[in-house]
Amino acid sequence: KAGVTQTPRYLIKTRGQQVTLSCSPISGHRSVSWYQQTPGQGLQFLFEYFSETQRNKGNFPGRFSGRQFSNSRSEMNVSTLELGDSALYLCASSEGLAGALLSYEQYFGPGTRLTVT
Amino acid sequence: AQTVTQSQPEMSVQEAETVTLSCTYDTSENNYYLFWYKQPPSRQMILVIRQEAYKQQNATENRFSVNFQKAAKSFSLKISDSQLGDTAMYFCALNEKLTFGTGTRLTIIP
């Protein structure tokens, strides 16, 4: 099976702009989670989608939003970009809800490196 | 609130030695899962090992094993016979709210 893919791999934006990142999960996986990775903060959970519905949400402002399509592909949007949004954004897919009690294994993509200038 | 703490930002060991990475966590749940993930330089994050909280037996995967102390909320990772390919960032994680620690950068010295 093909792994998790993320596009684009690299992105440079300026403050105030908005950006959309895309994630294609492993075939058959219904859950997609998004994380922000920065050197000082490690990985911080953004949200998890399952069957087109947001099931879990981290502590990020409303500028960060996402959605999931019927084919399980997911997009993440960040509006009004700030310098502090510069980070590696990771997407992970799993067969079921990763944040649930049974906790399915997550498979990570290579990430999208976003630089905000 | 759930938290995961990795107190060792960086570690280095000689090849073939054994190294232990520390992790403590806090959760109000009684049933939960703990994970160690590995992120090699410029490569994708992969799962190393997982532990179910209700299982008393420590998980083992080849050279990787954990020391799970539920009462102390401690979950350390032991790597035996370390290899150059073990050089990576290692993240401890808790399934509740998908909480990750800040990571330990491990370098294996030839």
Tab-separated table of C-alpha atoms in Angstrom, chain A residues 1-3 25-29:
chain	number	residue	atom	x	y	z
A	1	LYS	CA	0.000	0.000	0.000
A	2	ALA	CA	1.115	3.528	-0.647
A	3	GLY	CA	1.948	5.529	2.449
A	25	PRO	CA	-4.238	8.754	3.924
A	26	ILE	CA	-3.341	5.136	3.400
A	27	SER	CA	-6.026	3.367	1.418
A	28	GLY	CA	-8.701	2.056	3.763
A	29	HIS	CA	-7.809	4.375	6.614
